[in-house]
Short mmCIF file of C-alpha atoms in Angstrom, two decimals:
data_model
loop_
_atom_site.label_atom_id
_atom_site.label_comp_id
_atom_site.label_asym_id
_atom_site.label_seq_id
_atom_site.Cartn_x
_atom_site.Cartn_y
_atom_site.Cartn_z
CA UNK A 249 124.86 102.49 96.32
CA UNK A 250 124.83 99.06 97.94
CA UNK A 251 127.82 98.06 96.04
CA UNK A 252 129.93 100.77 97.43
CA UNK A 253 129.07 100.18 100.83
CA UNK A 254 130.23 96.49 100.26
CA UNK A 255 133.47 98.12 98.62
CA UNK A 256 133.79 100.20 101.84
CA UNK A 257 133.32 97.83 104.50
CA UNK A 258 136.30 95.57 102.48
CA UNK A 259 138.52 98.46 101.86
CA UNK A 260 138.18 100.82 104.86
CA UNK A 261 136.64 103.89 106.15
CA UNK A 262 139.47 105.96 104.57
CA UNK A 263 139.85 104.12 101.38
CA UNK A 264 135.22 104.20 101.20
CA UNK A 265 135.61 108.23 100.92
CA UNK A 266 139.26 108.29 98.87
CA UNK A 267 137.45 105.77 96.02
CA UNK A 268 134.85 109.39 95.31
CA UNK A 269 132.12 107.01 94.52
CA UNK A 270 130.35 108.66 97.59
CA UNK A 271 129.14 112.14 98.68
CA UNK A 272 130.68 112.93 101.86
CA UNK A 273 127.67 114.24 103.66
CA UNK A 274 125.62 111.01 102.56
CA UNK A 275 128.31 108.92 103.44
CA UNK A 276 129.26 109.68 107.12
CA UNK A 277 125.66 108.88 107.79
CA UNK A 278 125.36 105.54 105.22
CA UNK A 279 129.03 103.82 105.95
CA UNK A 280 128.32 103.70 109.95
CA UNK A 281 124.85 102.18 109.84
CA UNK A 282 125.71 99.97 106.98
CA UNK A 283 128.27 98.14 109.50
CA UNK A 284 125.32 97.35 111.92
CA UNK A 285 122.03 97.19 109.19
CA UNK A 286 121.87 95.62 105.68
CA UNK A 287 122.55 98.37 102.93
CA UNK A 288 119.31 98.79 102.05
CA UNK A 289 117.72 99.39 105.23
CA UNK A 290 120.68 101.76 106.21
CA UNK A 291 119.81 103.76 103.03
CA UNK A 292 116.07 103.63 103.63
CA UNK A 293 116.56 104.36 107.26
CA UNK A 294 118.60 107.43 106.65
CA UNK A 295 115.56 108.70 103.52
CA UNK A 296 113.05 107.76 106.37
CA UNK A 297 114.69 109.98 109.07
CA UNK A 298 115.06 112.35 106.57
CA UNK A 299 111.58 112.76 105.09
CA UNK A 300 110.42 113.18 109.18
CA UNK A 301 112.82 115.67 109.46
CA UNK A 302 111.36 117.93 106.70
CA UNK A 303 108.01 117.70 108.25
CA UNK A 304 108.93 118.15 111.83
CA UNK A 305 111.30 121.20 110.76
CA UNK A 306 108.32 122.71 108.34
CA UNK A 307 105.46 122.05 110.80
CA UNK A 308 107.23 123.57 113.83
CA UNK A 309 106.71 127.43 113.39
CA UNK A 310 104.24 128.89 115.53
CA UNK A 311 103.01 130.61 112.14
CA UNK A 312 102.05 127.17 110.81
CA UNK A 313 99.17 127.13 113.26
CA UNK A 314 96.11 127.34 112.44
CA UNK A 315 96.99 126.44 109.00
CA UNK A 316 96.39 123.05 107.11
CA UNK A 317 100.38 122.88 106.32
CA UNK A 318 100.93 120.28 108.41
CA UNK A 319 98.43 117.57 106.78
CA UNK A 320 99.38 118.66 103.64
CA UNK A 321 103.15 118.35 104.12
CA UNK A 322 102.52 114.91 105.27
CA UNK A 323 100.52 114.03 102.24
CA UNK A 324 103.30 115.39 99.78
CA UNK A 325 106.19 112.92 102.11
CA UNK A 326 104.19 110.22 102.08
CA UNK A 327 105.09 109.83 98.77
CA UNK A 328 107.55 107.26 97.64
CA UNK A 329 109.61 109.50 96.11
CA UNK A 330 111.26 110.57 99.48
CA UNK A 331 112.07 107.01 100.57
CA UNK A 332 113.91 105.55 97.78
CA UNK A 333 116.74 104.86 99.54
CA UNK A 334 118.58 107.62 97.72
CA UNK A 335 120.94 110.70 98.78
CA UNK A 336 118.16 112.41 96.62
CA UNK A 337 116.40 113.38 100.49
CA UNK A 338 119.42 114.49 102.33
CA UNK A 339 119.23 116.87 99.94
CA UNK A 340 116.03 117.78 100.07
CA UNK A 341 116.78 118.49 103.66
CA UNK A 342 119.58 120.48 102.76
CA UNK A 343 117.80 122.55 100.32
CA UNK A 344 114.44 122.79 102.06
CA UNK A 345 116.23 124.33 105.14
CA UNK A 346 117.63 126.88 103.14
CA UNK A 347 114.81 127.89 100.89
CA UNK A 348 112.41 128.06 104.12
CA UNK A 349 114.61 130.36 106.15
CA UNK A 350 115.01 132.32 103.25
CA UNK A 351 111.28 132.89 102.63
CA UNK A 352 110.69 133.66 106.32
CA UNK A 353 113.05 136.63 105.49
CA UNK A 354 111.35 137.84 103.24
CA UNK A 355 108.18 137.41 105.05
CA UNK A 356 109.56 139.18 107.74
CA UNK A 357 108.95 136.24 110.35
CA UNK A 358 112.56 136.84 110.91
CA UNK A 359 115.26 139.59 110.91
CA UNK A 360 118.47 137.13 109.31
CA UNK A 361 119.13 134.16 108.02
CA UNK A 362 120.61 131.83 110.54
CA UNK A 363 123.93 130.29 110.61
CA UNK A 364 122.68 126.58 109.63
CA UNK A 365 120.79 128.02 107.01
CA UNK A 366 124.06 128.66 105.30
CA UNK A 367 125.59 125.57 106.31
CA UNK A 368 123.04 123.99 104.73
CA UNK A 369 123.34 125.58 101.16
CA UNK A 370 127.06 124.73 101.22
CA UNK A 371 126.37 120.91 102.34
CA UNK A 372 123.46 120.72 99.34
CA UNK A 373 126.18 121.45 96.84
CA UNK A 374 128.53 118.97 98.41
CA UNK A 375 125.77 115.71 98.67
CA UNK A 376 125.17 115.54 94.94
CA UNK A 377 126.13 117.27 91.64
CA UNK A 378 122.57 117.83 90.92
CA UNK A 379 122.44 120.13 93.38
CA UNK A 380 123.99 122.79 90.38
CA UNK A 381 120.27 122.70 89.10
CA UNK A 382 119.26 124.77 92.24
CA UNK A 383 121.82 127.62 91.98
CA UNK A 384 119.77 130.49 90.17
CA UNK A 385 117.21 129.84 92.64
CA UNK A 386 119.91 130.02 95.67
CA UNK A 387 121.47 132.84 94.14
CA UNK A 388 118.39 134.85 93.59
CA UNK A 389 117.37 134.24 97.53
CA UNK A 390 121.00 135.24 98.39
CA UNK A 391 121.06 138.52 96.16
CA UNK A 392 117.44 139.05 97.80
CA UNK A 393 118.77 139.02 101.45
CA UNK A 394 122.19 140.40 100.79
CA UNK A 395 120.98 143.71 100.08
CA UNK A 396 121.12 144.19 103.93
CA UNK A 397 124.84 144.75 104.46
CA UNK A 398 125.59 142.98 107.66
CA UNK A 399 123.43 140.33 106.56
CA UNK A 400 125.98 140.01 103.28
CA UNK A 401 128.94 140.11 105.38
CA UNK A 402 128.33 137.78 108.14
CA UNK A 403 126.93 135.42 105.53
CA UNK A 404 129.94 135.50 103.46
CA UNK A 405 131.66 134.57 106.73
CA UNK A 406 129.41 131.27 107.55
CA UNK A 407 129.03 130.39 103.54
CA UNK A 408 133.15 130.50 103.31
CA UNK A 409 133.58 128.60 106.90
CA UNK A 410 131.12 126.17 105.67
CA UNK A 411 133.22 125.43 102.03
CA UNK A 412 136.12 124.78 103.48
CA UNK A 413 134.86 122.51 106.15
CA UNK A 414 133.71 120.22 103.70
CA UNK A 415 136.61 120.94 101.39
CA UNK A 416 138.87 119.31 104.42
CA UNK A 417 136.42 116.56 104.53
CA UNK A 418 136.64 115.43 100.81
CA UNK A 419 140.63 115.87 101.03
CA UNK A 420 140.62 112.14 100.47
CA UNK A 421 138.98 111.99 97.26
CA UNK A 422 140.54 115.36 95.94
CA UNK A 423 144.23 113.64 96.69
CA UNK A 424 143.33 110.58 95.86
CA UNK A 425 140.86 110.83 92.29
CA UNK A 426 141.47 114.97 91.92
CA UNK A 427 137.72 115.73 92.63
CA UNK A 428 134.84 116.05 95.03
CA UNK A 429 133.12 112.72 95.94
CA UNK A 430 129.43 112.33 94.90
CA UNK A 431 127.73 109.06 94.44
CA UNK A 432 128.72 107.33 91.05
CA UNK A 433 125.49 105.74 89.75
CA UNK A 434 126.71 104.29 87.12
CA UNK A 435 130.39 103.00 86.67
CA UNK A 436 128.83 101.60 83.25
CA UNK A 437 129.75 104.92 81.40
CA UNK A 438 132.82 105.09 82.04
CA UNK A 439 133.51 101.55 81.13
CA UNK A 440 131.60 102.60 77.59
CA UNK A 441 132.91 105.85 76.97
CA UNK A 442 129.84 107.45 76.81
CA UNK A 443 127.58 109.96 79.04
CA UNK A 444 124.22 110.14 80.84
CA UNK A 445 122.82 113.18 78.81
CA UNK A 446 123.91 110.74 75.70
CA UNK A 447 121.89 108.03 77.62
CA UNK A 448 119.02 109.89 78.22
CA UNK A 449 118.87 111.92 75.02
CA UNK A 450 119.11 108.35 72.80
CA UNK A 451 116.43 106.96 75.10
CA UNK A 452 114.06 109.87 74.50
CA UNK A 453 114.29 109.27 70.04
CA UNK A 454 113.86 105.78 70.84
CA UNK A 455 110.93 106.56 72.64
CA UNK A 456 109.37 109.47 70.51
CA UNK A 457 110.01 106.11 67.36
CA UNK A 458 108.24 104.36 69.53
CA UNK A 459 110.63 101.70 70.31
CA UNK A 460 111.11 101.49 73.92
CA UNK A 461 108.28 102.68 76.39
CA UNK A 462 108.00 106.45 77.63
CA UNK A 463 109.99 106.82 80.62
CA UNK A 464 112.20 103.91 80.25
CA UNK A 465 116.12 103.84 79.21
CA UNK A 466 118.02 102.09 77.09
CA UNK A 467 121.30 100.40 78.25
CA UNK A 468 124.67 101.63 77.96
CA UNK A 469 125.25 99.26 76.14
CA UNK A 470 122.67 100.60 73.22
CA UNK A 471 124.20 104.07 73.63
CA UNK A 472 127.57 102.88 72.82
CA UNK A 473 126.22 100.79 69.80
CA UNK A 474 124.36 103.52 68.41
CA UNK A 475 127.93 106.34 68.75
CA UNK A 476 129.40 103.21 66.89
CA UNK A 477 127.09 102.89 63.79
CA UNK A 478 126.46 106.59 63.83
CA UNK A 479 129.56 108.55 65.03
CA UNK A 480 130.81 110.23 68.50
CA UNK A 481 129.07 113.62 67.43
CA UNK A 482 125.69 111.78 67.18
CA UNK A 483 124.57 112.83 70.64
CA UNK A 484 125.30 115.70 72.80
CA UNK A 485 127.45 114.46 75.78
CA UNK A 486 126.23 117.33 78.51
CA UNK A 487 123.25 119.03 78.94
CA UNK A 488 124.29 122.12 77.97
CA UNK A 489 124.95 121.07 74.27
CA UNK A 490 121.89 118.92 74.82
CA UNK A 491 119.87 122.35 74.61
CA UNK A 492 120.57 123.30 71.05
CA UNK A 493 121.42 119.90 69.66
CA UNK A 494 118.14 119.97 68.14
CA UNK A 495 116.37 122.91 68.46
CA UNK A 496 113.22 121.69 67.48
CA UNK A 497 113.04 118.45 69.50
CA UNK A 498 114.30 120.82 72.68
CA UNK A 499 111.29 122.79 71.73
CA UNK A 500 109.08 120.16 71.96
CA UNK A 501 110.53 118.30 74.86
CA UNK A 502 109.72 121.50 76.84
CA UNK A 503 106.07 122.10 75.98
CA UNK A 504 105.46 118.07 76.63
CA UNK A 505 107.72 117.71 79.90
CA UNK A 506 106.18 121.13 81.08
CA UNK A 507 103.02 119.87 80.86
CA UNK A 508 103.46 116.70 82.37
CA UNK A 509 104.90 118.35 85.25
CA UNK A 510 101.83 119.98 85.93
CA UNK A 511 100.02 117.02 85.43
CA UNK A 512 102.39 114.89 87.81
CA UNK A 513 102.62 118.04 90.05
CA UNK A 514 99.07 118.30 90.66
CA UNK A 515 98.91 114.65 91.89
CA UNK A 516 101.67 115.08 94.31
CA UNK A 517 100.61 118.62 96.12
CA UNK A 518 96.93 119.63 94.67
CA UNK A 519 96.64 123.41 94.40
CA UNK A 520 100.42 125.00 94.63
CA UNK A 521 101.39 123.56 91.59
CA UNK A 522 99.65 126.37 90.28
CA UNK A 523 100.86 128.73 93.00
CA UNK A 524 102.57 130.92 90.29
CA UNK A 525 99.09 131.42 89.13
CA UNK A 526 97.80 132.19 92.14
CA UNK A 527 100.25 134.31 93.94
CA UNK A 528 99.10 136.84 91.54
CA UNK A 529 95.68 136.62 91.39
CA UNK A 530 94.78 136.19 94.63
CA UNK A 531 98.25 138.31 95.95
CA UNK A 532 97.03 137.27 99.36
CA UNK A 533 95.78 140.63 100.29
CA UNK A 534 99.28 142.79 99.98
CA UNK A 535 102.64 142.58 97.75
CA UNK A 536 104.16 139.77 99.07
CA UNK A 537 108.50 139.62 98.26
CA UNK A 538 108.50 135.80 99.65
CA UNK A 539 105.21 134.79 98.05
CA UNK A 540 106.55 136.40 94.91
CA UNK A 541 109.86 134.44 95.05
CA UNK A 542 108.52 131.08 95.82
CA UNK A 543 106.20 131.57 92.99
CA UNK A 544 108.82 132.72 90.17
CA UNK A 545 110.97 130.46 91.40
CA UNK A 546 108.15 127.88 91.55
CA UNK A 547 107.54 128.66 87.67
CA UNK A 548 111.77 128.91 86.77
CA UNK A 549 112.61 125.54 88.00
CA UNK A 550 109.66 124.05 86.13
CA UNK A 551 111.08 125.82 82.86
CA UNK A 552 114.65 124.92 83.90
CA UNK A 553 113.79 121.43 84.21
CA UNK A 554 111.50 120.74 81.23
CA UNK A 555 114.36 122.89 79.29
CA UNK A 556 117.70 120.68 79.82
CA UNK A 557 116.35 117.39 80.25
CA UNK A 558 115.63 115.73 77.04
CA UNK A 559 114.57 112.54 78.43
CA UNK A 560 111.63 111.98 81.25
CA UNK A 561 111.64 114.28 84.44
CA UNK A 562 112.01 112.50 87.81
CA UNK A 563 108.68 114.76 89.88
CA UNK A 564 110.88 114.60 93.11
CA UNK A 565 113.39 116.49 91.50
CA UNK A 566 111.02 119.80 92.25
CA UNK A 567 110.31 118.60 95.86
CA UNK A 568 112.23 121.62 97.48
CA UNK A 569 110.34 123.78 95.84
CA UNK A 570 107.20 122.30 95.87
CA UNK A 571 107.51 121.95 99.70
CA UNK A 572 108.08 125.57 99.99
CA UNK A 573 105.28 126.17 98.06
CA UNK A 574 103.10 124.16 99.87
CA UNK A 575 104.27 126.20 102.77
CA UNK A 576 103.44 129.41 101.07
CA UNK A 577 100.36 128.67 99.78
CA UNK A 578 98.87 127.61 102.96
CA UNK A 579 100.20 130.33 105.21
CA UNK A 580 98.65 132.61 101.88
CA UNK A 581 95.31 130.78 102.62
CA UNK A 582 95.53 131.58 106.28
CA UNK A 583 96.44 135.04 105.97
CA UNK A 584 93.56 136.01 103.33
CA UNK A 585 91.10 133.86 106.52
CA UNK A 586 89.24 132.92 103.70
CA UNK A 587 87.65 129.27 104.55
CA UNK A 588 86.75 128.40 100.93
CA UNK A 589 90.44 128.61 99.89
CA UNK A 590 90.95 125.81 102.49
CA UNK A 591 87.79 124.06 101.67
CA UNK A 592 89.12 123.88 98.06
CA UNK A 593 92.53 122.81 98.91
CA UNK A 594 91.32 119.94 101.38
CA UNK A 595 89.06 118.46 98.84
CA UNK A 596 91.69 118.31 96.27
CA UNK A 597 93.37 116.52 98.47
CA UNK A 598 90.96 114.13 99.55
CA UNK A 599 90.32 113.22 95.83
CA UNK A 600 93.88 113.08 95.14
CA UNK A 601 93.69 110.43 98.34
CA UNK A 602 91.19 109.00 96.68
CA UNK A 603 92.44 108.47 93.42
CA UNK A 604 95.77 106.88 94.63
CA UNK A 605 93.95 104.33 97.04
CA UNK A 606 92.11 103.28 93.87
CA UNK A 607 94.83 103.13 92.00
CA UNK A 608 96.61 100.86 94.54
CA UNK A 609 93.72 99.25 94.40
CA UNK A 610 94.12 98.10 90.96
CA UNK A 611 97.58 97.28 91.17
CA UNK A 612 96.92 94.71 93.70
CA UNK A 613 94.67 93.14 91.49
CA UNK A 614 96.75 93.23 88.80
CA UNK A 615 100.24 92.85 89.81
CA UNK A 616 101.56 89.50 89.33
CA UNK A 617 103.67 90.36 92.36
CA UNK A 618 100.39 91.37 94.28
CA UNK A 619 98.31 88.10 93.14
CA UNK A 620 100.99 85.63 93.79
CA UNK A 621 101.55 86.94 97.73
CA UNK A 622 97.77 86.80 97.98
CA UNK A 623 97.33 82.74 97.00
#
C-alpha cells in the first residue's frame, strides 16, 4: 500500500481516492499520517491503534469482570497478525463492533443494537471486498435481532443512512473508475490478464506436486505461463467456480484446511477454538441464543473458509470471530463459576506462551537475520 500513498502524495488528495486503489475508510486515516510519518509506520500506527481499540472496546463491559477475558484478549492481539500494517484490522474493528453488540442482544445485556453498531457493518463492507466473506454471519445476527419490529425499522433507517454516507464518499472513484475503492494488492493481474483465485488455485497443484513449498505462491508471472501452455479454461478465475472446478481436490482442500485451522486456531486462542464443541456440552447452565450463534457461526466460517479457498488460509482471517468467541467462552466460564474451567483455560494458555517463547527462541538461533544482528 506504500506505493499508493507515494502515488497520492504526487497526485493529490482528490486524485489518491479517484485512482480506487484505496478503501475509503482506510484511506482517510492512512493518506493524512502518511504526509507527516513514513508509509510504513503510518500503516503500522493505524493496525497498532487499532488492535488497542479492540481490546479496550471488548474489555470495557462491566460483565467482563471477574472474568479472564481481558488477559486472554490480549494474548490473541498480541499476535502479529493484527499489526501487519494492513486494512485487514480496521476491519476487524469494524466487524468485531458489530458481532459484539449483536451477541450482547442476544444475551440480553442490552435491549437494541446501537446506532454505531450499524455504522459499523456498513463501513466493514466498504474497507475491503473481503468483507463479502462475513455476510451470512451478519445476516444471520440481523435476521436474529430483526424479529423485534422497531428494532428492524430503526435499523433499516441507520443501515440505509450509513450506505449512502459512504456511497457520497467513494463518489470519486465511482465517477472516476465506475466502482467502489478498495485497496488493489496487486496491479500485477491486471497487467497479466489473469486472477487471484487462478493464482492461488495454481499455487496450491504446485504445491500438492510438490514443487513450491506449502503456503507459498507462485508469481503472476507462472500463472500466466501456465493459461498459456494449457488454455484460459485451465483454472477457475473466481472462487465460486473455484468450488466445483474439481470436486475432488475441493473435497480434500476442505478436510486438510479444516484441520489446520484447528490446529493454527488452537495456537492463537487455546480453548474456543473448540467453542462449537463446547457450547453444547457444557451449554453453560441454560439455552443460550448468543452462545449458540457465536458457536454455529464459530463452526460456519471455519467451513466457509476451508470450502472456497483452494490455496492456504490466512488464521487472521477468523479473528472476528474468534474474538467473539473468546468473549463468549469466558463470560460462559464465569457464568457456570466453575474454577476448573478457568484453571484449564489459563494453563492452555500459559503453554501456548510457552511454546511460542521457545519457538522464538529457536528462531533467534537460527535466523541468519537473528545471528548476524547478534555478532
Amino acid at each position: 500500500m506504500s506505493l499508493y500513498l507515494d502515488e497520492g502524495k504526487q497526485m493529490g488528495f482528490y486524485s489518491f481516492f479517484s485512482s480506487a486503489n484505496f478503501s475509503v475508510p482506510h484511506g482517510l486515516l492512512a493518506y493524512p499520517l502518511s504526509l507527516i510519518l513514513p508509509n510504513f509506520i503510518a500503516l503500522r500506527l493505524i493496525s497498532l491503534i487499532g488492535s488497542i481499540f479492540i481490546w479496550v472496546y471488548l474489555s470495557r463491559k462491566s460483565l467482563m469482570r471477574n472474568s479472564f477475558a481481558g488477559p486472554h484478549l490480549a494474548f490473541y492481539i498480541a499476535s502479529g497478525s493484527f499489526l501487519i500494517g494492513t486494512n485487514d484490522t480496521l476491519l476487524f474493528c469494524f466487524l468485531v463492533v458489530f458481532l459484539f453488540e449483536s451477541y450482547l442482544v442476544m444475551e440480553g445485556y442490552q435491549k437494541e443494537l446501537p446506532a454505531y453498531a450499524y455504522f459499523s457493518l456498513v463501513s466493514a463492507f466498504f474497507t475491503r471486498e473481503f468483507s463479502i466473506i462475513y455476510f451470512p454471519l451478519v445476516a444471520t445476527a440481523l435476521l436474529l435481532i430483526f424479529r423485534d419490529k422497531y428494532q428492524f425499522y430503526s435499523g433499516m433507517k441507520i443501515l440505509i443512512g450509513s450506505s449512502i454516507f459512504w456511497f457520497v464518499l467513494n463518489l470519486p472513484p465511482l465517477i472516476h473508475q465506475g466502482k467502489i475503492g478498495y485497496d488493489n494488492k496487486n496491479i500485477e493481474n491486471k497487467q497479466m490478464n489473469c486472477t487471484w483465485t487462478q493464482r492461488q488455485y495454481l499455487s496450491q497443484l504446485k504445491a500438492n506436486a510438490h514443487e513450491i513449498p506449502e503456503f507459498s505462491h507462485v508469481t503472476w508471472e507462472e500463472t500466466r505461463a501456465y493459461l498459456d501452455q494449457n488454455g484460459e479454461n485451465s483454472l477457475p478465475r473466481s472462487f465460486s467456480e473455484s468450488i466445483f472446478f474439481d470436486v475432488k481436490l475441493t473435497l480434500k482442500e476442505f478436510v486438510k484446511d479444516f484441520l489446520f485451522l484447528i490446529k493454527a486456531g488452537f495456537r492463537n486462542i487455546g480453548l474456543p477454538i473448540f467453542f462449537p464443541i463446547l457450547v453444547f456440552v457444557i451449554n453453560f447452565k441454560k439455552p443460550s441464543l448468543g452462545n449458540y450463534f457465536v458457536g454455529i457461526g464459530q463452526l460456519a466460517m471455519m467451513c466457509i473458509f476451508s470450502l472456497i479457498i483452494i490455496s492456504y488460509i490466512e488464521i487472521r482471517w477468523l479473528a472476528p470471530i474468534f474474538l467473539i468467541g473468546i468473549v463468549a467462552f469466558n463470560l460462559g466460564i464465569k457464568r457456570l463459576k466453575n474454577k476448573n474451567w478457568n484453571l484449564i483455560n489459563q494453563v492452555s494458555l500459559g503453554l501456548l506462551s510457552l511454546y511460542g517463547i521457545m519457538t522464538y527462541w529457536k528462531m533467534i538461533h537460527t535466523s541468519p537475520v537473528w545471528l548476524t544482528f547478534f555478532g
